[in-house]
mmCIF file with all atom_site columns, C-alpha atoms in Angstrom:
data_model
loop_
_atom_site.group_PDB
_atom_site.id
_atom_site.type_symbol
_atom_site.label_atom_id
_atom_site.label_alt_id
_atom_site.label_comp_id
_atom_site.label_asym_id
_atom_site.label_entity_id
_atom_site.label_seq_id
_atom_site.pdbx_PDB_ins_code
_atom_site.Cartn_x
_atom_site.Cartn_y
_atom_site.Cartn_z
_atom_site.occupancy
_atom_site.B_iso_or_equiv
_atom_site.pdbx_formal_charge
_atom_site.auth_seq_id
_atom_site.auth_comp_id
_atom_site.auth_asym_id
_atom_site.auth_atom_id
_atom_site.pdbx_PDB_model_num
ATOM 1  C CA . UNK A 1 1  ? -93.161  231.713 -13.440 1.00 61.00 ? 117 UNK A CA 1
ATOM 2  C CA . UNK A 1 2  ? -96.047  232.401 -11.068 1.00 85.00 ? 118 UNK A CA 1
ATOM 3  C CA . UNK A 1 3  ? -98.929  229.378 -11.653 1.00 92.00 ? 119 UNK A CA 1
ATOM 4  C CA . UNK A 1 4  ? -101.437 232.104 -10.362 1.00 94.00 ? 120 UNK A CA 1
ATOM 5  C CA . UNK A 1 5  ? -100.014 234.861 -12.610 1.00 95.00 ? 121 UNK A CA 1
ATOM 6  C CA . UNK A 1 6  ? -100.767 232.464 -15.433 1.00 95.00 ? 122 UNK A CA 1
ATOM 7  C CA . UNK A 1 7  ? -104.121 232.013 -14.434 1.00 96.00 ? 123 UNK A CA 1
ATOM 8  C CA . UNK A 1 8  ? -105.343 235.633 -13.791 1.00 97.00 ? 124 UNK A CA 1
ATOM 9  C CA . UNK A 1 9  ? -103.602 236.162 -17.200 1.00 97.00 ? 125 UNK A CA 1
ATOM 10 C CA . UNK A 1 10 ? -105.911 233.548 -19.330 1.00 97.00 ? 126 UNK A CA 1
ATOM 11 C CA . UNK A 1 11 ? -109.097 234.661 -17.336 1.00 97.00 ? 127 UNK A CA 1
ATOM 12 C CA . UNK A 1 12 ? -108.440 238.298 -18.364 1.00 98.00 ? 128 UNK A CA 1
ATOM 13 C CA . UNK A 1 13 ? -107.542 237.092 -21.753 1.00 98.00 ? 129 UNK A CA 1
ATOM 14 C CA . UNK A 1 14 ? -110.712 235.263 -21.828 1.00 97.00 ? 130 UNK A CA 1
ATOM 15 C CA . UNK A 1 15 ? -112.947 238.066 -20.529 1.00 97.00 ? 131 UNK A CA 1
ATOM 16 C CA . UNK A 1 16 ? -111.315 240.288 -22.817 1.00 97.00 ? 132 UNK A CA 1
ATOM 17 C CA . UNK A 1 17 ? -110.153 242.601 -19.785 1.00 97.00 ? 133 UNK A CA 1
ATOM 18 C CA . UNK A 1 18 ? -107.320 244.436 -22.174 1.00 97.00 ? 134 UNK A CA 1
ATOM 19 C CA . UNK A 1 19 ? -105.775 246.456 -19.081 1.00 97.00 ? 135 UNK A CA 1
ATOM 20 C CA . UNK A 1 20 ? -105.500 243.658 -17.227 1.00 98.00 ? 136 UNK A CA 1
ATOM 21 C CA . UNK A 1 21 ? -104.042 241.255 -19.426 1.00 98.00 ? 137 UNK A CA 1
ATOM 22 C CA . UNK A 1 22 ? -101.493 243.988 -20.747 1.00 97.00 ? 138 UNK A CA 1
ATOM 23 C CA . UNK A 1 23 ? -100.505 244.886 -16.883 1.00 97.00 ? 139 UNK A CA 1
ATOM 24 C CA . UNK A 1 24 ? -100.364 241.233 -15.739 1.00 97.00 ? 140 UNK A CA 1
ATOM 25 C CA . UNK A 1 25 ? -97.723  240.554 -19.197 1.00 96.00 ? 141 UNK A CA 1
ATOM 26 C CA . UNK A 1 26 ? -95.981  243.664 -18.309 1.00 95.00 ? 142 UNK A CA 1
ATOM 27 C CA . UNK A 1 27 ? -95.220  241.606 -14.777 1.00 95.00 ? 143 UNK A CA 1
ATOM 28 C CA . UNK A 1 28 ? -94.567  238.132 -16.191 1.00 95.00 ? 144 UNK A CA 1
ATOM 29 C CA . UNK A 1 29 ? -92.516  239.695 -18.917 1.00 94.00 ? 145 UNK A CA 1
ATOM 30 C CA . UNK A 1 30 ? -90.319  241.418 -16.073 1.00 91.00 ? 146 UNK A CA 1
ATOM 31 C CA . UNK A 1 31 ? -87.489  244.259 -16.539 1.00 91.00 ? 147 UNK A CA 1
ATOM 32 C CA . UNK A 1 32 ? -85.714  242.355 -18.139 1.00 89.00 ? 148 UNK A CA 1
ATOM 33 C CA . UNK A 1 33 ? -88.580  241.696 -21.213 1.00 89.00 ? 149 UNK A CA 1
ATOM 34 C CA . UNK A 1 34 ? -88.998  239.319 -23.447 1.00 90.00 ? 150 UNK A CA 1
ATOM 35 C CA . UNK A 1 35 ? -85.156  238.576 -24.600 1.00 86.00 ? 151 UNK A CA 1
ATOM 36 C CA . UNK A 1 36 ? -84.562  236.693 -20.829 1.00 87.00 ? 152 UNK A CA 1
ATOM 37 C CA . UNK A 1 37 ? -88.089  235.419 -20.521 1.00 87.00 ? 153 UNK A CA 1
ATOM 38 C CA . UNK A 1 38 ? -88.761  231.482 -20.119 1.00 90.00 ? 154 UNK A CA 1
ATOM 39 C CA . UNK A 1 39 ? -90.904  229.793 -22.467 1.00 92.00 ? 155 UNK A CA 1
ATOM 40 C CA . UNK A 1 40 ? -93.449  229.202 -20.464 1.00 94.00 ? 156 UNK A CA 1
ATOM 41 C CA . UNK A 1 41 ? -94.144  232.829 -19.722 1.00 94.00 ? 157 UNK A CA 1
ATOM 42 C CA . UNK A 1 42 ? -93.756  234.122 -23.920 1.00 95.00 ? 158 UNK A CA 1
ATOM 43 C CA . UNK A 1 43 ? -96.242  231.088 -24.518 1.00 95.00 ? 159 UNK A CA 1
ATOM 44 C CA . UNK A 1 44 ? -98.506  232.913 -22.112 1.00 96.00 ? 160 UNK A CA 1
ATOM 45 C CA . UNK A 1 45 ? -97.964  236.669 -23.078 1.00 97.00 ? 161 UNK A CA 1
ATOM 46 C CA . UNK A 1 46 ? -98.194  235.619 -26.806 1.00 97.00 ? 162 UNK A CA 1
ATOM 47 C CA . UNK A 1 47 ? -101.807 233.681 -26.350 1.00 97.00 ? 163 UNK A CA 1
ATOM 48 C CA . UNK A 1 48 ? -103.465 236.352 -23.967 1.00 98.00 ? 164 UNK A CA 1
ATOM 49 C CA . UNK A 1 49 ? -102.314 238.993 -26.459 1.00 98.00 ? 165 UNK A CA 1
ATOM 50 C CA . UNK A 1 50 ? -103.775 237.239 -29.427 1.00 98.00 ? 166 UNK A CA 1
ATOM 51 C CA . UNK A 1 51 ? -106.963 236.474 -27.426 1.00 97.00 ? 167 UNK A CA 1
ATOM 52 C CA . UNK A 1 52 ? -107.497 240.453 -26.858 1.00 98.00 ? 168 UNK A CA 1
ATOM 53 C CA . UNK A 1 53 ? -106.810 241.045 -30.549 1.00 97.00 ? 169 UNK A CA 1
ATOM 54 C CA . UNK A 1 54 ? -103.613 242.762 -29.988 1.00 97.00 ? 170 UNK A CA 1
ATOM 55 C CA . UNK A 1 55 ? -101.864 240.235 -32.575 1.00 98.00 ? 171 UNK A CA 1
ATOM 56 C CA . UNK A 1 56 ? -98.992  242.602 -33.633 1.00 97.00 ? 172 UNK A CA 1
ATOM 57 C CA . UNK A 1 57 ? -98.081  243.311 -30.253 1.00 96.00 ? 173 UNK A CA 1
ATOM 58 C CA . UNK A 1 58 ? -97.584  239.159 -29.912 1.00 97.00 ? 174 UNK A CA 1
ATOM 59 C CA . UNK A 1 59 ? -95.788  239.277 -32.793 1.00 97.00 ? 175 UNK A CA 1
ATOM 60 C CA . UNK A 1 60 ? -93.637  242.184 -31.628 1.00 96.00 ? 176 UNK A CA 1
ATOM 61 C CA . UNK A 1 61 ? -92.827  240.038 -28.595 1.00 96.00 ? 177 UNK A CA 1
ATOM 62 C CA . UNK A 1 62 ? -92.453  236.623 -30.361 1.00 95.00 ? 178 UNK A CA 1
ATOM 63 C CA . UNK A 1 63 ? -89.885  238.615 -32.696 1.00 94.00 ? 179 UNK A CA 1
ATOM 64 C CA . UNK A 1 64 ? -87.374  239.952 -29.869 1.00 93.00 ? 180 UNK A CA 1
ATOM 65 C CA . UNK A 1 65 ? -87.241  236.813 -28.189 1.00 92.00 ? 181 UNK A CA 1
ATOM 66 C CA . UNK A 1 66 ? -86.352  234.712 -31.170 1.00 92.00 ? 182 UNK A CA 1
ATOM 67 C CA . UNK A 1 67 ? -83.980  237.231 -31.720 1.00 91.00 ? 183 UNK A CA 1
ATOM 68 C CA . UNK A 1 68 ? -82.267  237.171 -28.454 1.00 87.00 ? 184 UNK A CA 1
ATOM 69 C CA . UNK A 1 69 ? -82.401  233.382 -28.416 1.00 82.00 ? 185 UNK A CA 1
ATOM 70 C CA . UNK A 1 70 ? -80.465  233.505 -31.542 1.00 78.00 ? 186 UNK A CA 1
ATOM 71 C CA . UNK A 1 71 ? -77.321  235.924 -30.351 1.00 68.00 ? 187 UNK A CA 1
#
């Protein structure tokens, strides 16, 4: 994953820019989601989301991928 994606991501997160830390998941997270996403990148996603307040959305995300990693 991008080292400067991560970054703008926990700046927005921490400046509680919501738009921008949804948009800037929405890249890291890819087409593909969160079912072929590395760890690295759900770690991210999961903290920035939590740090806006949007926990069920994080847990929405956390929940597909341990899915996936399951099947």
């Amino acid at each position: 994953p991008s080292t400067a994606l991560r970054y703008q991501l926990r700046e927005a997160a921490k400046n509680k820019r919501i738009a921008e830390v949804v948009s800037i998941s929405l890249v890291m997270l890819g087409s593909e989601g969160p079912s072929k996403s590395g760890l690295v990148v759900l770690s991210a996603v999961i903290r920035a989301l939590i740090d806006i307040g949007l926990e069920k959305d994080a847990r929405a995300i956390a929940i597909e991928a341990a899915l996936s990693f399951v099947n």
